[in-house]
mmCIF file of C-alpha atoms in Angstrom:
data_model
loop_
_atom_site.group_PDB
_atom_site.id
_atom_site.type_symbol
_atom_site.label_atom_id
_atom_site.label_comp_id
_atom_site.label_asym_id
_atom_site.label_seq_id
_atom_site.Cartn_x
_atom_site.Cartn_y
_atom_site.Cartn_z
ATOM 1 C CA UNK A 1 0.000 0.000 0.000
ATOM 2 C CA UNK A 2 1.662 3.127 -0.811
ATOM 3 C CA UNK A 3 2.115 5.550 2.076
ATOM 4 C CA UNK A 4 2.217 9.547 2.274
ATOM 5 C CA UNK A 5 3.641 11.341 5.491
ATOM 6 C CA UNK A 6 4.768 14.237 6.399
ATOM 7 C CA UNK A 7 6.995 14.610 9.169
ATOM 8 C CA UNK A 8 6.862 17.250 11.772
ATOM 9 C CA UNK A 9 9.447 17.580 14.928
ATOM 10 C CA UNK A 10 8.627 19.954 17.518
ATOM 11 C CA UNK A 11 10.859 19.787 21.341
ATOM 12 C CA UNK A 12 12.295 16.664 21.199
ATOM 13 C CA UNK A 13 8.854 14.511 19.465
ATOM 14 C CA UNK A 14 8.266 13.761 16.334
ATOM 15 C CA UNK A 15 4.725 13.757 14.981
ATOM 16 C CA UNK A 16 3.972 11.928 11.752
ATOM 17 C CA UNK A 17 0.874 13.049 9.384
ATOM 18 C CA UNK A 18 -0.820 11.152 6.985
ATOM 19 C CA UNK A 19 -1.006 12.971 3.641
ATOM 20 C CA UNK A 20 -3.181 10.624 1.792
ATOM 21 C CA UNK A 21 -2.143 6.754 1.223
ATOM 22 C CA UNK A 22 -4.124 4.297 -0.642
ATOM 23 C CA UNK A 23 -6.713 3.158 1.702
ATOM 24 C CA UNK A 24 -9.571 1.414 0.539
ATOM 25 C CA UNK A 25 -13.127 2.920 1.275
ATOM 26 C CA UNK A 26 -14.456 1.932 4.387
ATOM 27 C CA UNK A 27 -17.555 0.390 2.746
ATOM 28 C CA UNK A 28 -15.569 -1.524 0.473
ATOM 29 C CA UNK A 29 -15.773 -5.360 1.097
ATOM 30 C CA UNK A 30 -12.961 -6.665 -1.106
ATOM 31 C CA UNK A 31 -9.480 -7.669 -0.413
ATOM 32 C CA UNK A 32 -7.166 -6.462 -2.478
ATOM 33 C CA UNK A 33 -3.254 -7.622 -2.125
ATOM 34 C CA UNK A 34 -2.060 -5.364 0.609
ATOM 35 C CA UNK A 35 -4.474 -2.467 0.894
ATOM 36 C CA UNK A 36 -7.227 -2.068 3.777
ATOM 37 C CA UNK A 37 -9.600 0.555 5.451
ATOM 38 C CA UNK A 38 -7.975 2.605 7.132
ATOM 39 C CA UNK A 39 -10.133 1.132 10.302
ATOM 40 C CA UNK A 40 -8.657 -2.120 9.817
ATOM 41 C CA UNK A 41 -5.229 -0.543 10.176
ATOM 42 C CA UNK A 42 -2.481 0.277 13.016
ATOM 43 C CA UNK A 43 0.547 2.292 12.227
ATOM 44 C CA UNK A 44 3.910 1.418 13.724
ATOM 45 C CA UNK A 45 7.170 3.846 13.758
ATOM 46 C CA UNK A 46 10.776 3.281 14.478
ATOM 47 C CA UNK A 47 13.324 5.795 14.338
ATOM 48 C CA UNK A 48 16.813 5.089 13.332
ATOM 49 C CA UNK A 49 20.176 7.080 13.360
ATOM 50 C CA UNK A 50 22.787 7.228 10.893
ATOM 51 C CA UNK A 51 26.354 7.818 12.288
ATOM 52 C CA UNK A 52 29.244 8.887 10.880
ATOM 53 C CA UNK A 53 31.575 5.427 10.303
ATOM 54 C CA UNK A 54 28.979 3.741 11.786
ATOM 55 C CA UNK A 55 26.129 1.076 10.667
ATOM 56 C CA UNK A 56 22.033 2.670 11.046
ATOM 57 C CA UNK A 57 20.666 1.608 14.710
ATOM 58 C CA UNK A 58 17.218 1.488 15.435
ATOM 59 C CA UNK A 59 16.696 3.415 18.681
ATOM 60 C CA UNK A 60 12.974 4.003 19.528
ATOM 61 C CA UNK A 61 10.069 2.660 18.406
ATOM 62 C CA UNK A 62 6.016 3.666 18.724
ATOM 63 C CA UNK A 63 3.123 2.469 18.184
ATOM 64 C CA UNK A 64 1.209 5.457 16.941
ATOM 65 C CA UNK A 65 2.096 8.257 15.758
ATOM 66 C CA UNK A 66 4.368 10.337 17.771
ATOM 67 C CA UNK A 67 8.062 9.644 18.567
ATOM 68 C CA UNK A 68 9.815 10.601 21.456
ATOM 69 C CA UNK A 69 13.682 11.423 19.758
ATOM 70 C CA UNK A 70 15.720 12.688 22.816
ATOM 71 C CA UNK A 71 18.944 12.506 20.521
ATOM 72 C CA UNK A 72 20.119 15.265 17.677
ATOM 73 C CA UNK A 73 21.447 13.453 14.344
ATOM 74 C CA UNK A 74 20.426 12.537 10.884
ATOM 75 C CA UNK A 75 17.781 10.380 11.839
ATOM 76 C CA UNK A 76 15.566 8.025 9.924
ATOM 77 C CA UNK A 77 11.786 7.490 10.742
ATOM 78 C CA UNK A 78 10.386 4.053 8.912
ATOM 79 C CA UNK A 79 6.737 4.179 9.006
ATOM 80 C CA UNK A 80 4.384 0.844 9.261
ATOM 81 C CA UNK A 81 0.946 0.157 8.479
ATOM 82 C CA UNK A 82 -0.124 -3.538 9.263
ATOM 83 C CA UNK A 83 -3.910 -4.273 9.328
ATOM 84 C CA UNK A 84 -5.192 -5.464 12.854
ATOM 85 C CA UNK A 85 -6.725 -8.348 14.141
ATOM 86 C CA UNK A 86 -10.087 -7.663 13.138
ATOM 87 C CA UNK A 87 -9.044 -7.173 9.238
ATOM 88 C CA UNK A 88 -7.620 -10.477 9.724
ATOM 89 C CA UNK A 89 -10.496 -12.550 11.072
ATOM 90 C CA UNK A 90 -12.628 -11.275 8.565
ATOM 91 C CA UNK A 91 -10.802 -12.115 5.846
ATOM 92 C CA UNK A 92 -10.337 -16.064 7.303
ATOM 93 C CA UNK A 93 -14.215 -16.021 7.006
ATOM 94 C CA UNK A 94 -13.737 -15.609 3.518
ATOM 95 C CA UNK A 95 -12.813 -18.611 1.549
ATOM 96 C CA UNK A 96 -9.437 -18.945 -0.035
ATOM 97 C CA UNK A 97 -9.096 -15.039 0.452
ATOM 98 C CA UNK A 98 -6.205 -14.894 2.707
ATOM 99 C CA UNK A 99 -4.076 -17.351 0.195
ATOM 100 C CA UNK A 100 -2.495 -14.129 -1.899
ATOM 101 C CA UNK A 101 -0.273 -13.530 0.664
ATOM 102 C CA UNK A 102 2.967 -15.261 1.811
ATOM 103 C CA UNK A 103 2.882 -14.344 5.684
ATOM 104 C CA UNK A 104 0.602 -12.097 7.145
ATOM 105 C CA UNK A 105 1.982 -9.784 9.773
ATOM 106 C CA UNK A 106 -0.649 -7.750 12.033
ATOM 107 C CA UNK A 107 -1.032 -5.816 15.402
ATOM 108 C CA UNK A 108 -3.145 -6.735 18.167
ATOM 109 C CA UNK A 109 -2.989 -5.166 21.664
ATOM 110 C CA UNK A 110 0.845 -3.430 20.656
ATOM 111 C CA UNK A 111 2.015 -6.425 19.686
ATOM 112 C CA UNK A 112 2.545 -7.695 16.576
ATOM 113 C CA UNK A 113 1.731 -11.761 15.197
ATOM 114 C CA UNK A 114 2.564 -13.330 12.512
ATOM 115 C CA UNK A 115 0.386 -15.895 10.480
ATOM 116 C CA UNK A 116 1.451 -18.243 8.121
ATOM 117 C CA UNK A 117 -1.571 -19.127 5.435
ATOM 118 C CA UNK A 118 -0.203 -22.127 4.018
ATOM 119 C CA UNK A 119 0.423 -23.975 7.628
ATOM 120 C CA UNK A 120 -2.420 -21.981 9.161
ATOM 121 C CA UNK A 121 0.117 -21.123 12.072
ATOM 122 C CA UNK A 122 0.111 -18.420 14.437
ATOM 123 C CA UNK A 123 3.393 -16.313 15.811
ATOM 124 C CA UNK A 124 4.472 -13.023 17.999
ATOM 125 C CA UNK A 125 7.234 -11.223 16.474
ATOM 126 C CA UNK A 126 9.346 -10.842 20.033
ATOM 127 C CA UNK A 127 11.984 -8.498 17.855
ATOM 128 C CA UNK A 128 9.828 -5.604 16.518
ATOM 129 C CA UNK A 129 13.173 -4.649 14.323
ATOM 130 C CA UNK A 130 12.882 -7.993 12.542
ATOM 131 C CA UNK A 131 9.713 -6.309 11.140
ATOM 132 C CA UNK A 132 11.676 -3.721 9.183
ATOM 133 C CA UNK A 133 14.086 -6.647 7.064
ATOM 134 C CA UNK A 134 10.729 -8.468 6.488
ATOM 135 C CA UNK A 135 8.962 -5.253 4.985
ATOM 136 C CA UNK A 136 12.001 -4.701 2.697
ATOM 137 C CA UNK A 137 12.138 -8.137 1.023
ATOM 138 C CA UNK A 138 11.367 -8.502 -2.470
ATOM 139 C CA UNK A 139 8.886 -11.393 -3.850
ATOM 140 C CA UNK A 140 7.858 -11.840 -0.229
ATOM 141 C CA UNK A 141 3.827 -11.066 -0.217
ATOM 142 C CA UNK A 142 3.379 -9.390 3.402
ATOM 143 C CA UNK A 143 0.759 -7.149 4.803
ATOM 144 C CA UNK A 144 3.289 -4.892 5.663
ATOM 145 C CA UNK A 145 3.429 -1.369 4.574
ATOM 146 C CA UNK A 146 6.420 0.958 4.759
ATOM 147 C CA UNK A 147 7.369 3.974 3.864
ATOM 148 C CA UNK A 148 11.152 5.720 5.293
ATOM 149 C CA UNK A 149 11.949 9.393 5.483
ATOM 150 C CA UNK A 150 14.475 11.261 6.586
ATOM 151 C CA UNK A 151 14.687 14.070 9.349
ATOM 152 C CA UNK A 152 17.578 15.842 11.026
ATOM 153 C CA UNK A 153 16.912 17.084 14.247
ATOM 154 C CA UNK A 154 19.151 19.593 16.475
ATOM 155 C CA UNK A 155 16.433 19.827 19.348
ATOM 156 C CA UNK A 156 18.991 19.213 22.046
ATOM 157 C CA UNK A 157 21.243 22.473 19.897
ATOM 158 C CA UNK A 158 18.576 24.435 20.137
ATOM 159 C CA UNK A 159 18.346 24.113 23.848
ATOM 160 C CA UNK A 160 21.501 24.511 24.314
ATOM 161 C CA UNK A 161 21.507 27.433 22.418
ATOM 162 C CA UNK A 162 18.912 29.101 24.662
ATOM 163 C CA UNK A 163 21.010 27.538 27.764
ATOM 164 C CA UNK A 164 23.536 29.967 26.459
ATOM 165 C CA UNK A 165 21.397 32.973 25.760
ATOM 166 C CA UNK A 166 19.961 32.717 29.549
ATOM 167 C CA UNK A 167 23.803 32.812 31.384
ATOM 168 C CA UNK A 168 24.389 35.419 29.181
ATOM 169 C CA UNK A 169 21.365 37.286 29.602
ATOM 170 C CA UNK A 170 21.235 36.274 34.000
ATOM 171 C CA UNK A 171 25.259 37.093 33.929
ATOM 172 C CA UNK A 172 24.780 40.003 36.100
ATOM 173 C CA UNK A 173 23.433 42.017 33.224
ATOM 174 C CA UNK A 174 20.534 44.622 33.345
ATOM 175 C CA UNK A 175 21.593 45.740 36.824
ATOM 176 C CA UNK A 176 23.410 49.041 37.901
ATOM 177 C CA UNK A 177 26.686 47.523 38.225
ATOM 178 C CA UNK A 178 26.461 45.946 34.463
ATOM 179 C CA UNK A 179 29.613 46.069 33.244
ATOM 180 C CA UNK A 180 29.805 44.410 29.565
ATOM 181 C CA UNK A 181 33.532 43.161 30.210
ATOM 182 C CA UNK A 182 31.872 40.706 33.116
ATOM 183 C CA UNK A 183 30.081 38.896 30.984
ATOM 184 C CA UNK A 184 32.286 35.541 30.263
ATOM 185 C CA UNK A 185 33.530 35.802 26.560
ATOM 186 C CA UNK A 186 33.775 32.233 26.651
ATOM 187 C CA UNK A 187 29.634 32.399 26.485
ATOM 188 C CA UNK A 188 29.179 34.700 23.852
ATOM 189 C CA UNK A 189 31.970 32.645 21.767
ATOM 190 C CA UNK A 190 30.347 29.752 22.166
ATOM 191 C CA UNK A 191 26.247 30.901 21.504
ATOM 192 C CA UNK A 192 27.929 32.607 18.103
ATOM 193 C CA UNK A 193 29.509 29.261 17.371
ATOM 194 C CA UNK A 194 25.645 27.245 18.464
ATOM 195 C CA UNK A 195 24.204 29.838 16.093
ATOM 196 C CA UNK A 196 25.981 30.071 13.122
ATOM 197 C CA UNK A 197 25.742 26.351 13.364
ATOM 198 C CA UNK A 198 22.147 25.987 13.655
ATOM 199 C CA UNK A 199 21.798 27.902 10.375
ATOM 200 C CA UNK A 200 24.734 25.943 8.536
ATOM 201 C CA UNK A 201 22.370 22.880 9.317
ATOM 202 C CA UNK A 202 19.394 24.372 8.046
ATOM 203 C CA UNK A 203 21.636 25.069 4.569
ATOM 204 C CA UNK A 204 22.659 22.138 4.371
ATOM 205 C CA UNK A 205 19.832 20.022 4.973
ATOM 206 C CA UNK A 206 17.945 22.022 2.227
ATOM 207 C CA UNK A 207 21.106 21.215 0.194
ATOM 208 C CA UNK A 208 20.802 17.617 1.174
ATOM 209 C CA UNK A 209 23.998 17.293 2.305
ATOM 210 C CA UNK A 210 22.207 15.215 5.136
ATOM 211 C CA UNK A 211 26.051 13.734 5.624
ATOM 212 C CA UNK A 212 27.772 16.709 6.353
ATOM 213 C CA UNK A 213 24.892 18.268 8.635
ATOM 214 C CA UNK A 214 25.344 14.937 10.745
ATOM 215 C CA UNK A 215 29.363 15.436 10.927
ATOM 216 C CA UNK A 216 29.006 19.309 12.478
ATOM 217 C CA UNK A 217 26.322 17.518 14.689
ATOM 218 C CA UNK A 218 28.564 15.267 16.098
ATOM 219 C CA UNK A 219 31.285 17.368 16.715
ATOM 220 C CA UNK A 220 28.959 19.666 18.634
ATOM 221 C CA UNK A 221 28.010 17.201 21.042
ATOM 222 C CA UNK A 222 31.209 15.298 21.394
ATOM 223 C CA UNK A 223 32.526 14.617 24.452
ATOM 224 C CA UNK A 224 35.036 17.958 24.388
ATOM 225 C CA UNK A 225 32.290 19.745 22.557
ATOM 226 C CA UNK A 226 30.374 22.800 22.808
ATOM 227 C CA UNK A 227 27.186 21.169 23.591
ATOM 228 C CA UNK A 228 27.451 17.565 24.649
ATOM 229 C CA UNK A 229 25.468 14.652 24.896
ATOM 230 C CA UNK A 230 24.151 15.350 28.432
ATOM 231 C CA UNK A 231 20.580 16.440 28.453
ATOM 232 C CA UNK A 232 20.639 20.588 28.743
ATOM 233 C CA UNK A 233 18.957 22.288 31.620
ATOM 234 C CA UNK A 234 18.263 25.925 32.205
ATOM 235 C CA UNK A 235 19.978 25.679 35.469
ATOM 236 C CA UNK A 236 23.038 23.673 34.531
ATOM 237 C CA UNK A 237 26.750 25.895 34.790
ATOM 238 C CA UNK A 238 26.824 25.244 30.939
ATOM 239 C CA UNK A 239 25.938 23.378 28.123
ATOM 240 C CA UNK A 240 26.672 20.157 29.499
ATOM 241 C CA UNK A 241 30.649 20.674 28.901
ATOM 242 C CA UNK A 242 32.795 20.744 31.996
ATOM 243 C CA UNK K 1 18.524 35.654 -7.019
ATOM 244 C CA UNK K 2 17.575 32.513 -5.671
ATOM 245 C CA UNK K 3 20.583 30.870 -7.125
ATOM 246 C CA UNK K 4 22.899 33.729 -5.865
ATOM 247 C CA UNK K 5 21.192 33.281 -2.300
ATOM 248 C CA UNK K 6 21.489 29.273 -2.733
ATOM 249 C CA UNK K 7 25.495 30.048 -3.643
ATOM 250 C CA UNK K 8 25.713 32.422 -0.755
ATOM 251 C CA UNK K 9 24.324 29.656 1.442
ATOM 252 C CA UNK K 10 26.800 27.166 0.025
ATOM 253 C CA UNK K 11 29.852 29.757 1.038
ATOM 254 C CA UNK K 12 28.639 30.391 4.747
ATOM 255 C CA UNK K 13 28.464 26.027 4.424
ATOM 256 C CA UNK K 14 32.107 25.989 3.499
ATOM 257 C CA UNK K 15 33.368 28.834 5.678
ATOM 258 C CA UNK K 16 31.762 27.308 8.732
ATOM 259 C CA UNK K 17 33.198 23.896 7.811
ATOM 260 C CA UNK K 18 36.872 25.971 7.421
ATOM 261 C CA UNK K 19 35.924 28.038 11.034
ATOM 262 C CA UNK K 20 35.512 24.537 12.452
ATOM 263 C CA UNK K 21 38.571 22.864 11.435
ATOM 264 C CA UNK K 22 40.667 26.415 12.403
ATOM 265 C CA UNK K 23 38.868 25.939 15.748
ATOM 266 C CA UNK K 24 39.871 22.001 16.305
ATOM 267 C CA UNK K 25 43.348 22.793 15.830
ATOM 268 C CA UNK K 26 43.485 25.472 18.868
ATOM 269 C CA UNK K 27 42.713 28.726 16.916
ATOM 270 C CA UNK K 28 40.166 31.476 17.552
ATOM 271 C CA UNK K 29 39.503 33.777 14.428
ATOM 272 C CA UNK K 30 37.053 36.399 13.706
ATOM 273 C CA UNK K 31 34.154 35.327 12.001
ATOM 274 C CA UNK K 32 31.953 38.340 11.990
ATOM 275 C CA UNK K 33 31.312 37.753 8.384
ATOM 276 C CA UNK K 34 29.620 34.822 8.475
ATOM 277 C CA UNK K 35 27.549 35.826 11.399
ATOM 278 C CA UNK K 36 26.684 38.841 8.789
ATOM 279 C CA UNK K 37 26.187 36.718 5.674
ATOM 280 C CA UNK K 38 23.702 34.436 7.982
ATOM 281 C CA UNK K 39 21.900 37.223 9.379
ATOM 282 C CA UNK K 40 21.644 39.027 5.848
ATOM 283 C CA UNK K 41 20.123 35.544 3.977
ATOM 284 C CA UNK K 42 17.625 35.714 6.896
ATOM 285 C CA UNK K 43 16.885 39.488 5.740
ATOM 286 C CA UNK K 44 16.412 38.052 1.812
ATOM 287 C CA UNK K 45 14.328 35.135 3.234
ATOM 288 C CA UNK K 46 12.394 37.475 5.046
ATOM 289 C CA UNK K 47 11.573 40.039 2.391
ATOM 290 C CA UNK K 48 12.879 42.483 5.026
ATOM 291 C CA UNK K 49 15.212 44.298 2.826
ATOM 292 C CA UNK K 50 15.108 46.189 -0.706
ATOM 293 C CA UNK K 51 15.830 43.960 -3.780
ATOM 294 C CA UNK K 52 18.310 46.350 -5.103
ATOM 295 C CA UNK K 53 20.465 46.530 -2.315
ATOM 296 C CA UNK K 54 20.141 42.909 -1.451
ATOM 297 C CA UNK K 55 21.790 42.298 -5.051
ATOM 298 C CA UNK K 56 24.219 45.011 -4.704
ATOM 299 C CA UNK K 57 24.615 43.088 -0.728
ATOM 300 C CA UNK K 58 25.087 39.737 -2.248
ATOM 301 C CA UNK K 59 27.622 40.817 -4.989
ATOM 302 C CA UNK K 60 29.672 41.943 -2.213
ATOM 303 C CA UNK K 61 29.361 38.845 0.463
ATOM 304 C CA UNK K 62 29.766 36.445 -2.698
ATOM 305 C CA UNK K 63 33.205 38.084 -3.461
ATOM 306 C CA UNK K 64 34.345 38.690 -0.406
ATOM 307 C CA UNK K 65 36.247 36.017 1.141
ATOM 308 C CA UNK K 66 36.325 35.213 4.819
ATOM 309 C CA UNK K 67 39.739 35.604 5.702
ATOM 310 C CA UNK K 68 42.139 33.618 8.068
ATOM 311 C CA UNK K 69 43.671 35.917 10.879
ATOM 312 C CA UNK K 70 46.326 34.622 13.260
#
């Protein structure tokens, strides 16, 4: 079934919209290969980050469709629709109906079975990421749909980037004894270097250069970085660097 | 203009990708122009400044190269 999203990431979540896939009218009784009501259906999402010299890992995973993404990176969100339980005993009532597909894969209760129409047997996937090879082999007749996009997110930058803006802003300025020399230069060096990044990631992303947007990423939030890995809050002595 | 402004964005890419490097190795150099040429691709975005002088603008930050200072 072919799939239409639009992704959306707002403070550390992203939130995935349906733009219009192929679903089949909700009064319509037949059963196509692969294509359901949109009733009959249950999305799944995993989100995966690529690395620099490093394979794609598969890091969170919903049922739904909103991800909670507390890292920044090039990240990958594969989207799943699998019919549900329901579609599937409905379609056994029907003779010989289930036999187009291979393996039938569908979601019950935020789990997801497996059922095997030649040898009428029944499974739980325990590893959901198994689900993602499966959807991606060829000449294999699943009930999975998938569709993968890409999204780079610098949440935890832009946070940081505030973090700096606030010491800056709290470091005794606005007051009578505000002298502009107090305020660390260290801070101001380092929001100018959060900014001018923030933008360069924008530019490139619009570029595509999805690779090269990951790279100043990293070295952001390496361990000797300007903003690190630790999670940023408004009343931490930095950015998370000591 | 769009392709000067996408060319403009491509230099600030490169600069910042130079700034970085300069950085790693220990140094600390001015880089007031690419905080301008940012802020000024903002002002294009925005439709916040006149077309003639944003061409005249962007003739100027496209030929102008950020230079190293030790």
């Amino acid at each position: 079934m072919e799939l239409n999203i639009e992704l959306n990431i707002i403070d550390n979540q992203i939130f995935v919209s349906d733009l219009g896939s192929s679903y089949l009218e909700e009064s319509d009784e037949s059963i196509p290969l692969n294509r359901f009501r949109r009733s009959e259906t249950k999305s799944l999402a995993f989100v995966s980050i690529n690395k620099i010299d490093k394979e794609e890992e598969v890091f969170t995973h919903t049922f739904g469709n909103v991800l909670n993404v507390d890292k920044d990176g090039w990240l990958k969100v594969h989207y799943l629709v699998l019919p549900t339980k329901e579609w599937l005993l409905r379609v056994l009532q029907k003779p010989n109906a289930i036999g187009i597909y291979d393996i039938v894969y569908y979601i019950s209760k935020n789990k997801v079975y497996w059922y095997q129409p030649s040898s009428e047997e029944f499974g739980e996937v325990t590893k959901l990421e198994e689900i993602l090879d499966i959807a991606q082999l060829p000449n294999v007749k699943t009930s999975i749909s998938i569709v993968s996009k890409d999204q780079v997110s610098i949440c935890n930058l832009q946070k940081c980037y505030i973090n700096l803006c606030q010491q800056i802003f709290q470091s005794r300025g606005f007051t009578q004894c505000w002298n502009k020399n107090n305020i660390e230069s260290e801070l101001i060096y380092k929001r100018d270097l959060v900014w001018m990044a923030m933008n360069v990631i924008k530019y490139m992303v619009e570029c595509n250069q999805l690779y090269e947007a990951e790279r100043i990423i990293e070295l952001l939030h390496s361990c000797n970085g300007i903003c690190s890995n630790k999670k940023v809050r408004n009343n931490d002595n930095g950015c998370g660097c000591s | 203009m769009t392709t000067d402004v996408d060319a403009l964005k491509r230099k600030v890419c490169e600069e910042f990708t130079n700034l970085l490097c300069e950085i790693r190795k220990g140094y600390k150099l001015d880089y007031e122009l690419i905080l301008e040429e940012i802020s000024f691709i903002d002002l294009i975005q925005n439709n916040e400044i006149d077309r003639k002088l944003s061409l005249i603008a962007l003739q100027y930050y496209l030929n102008n190269k950020w230079q190293k200072q030790y």
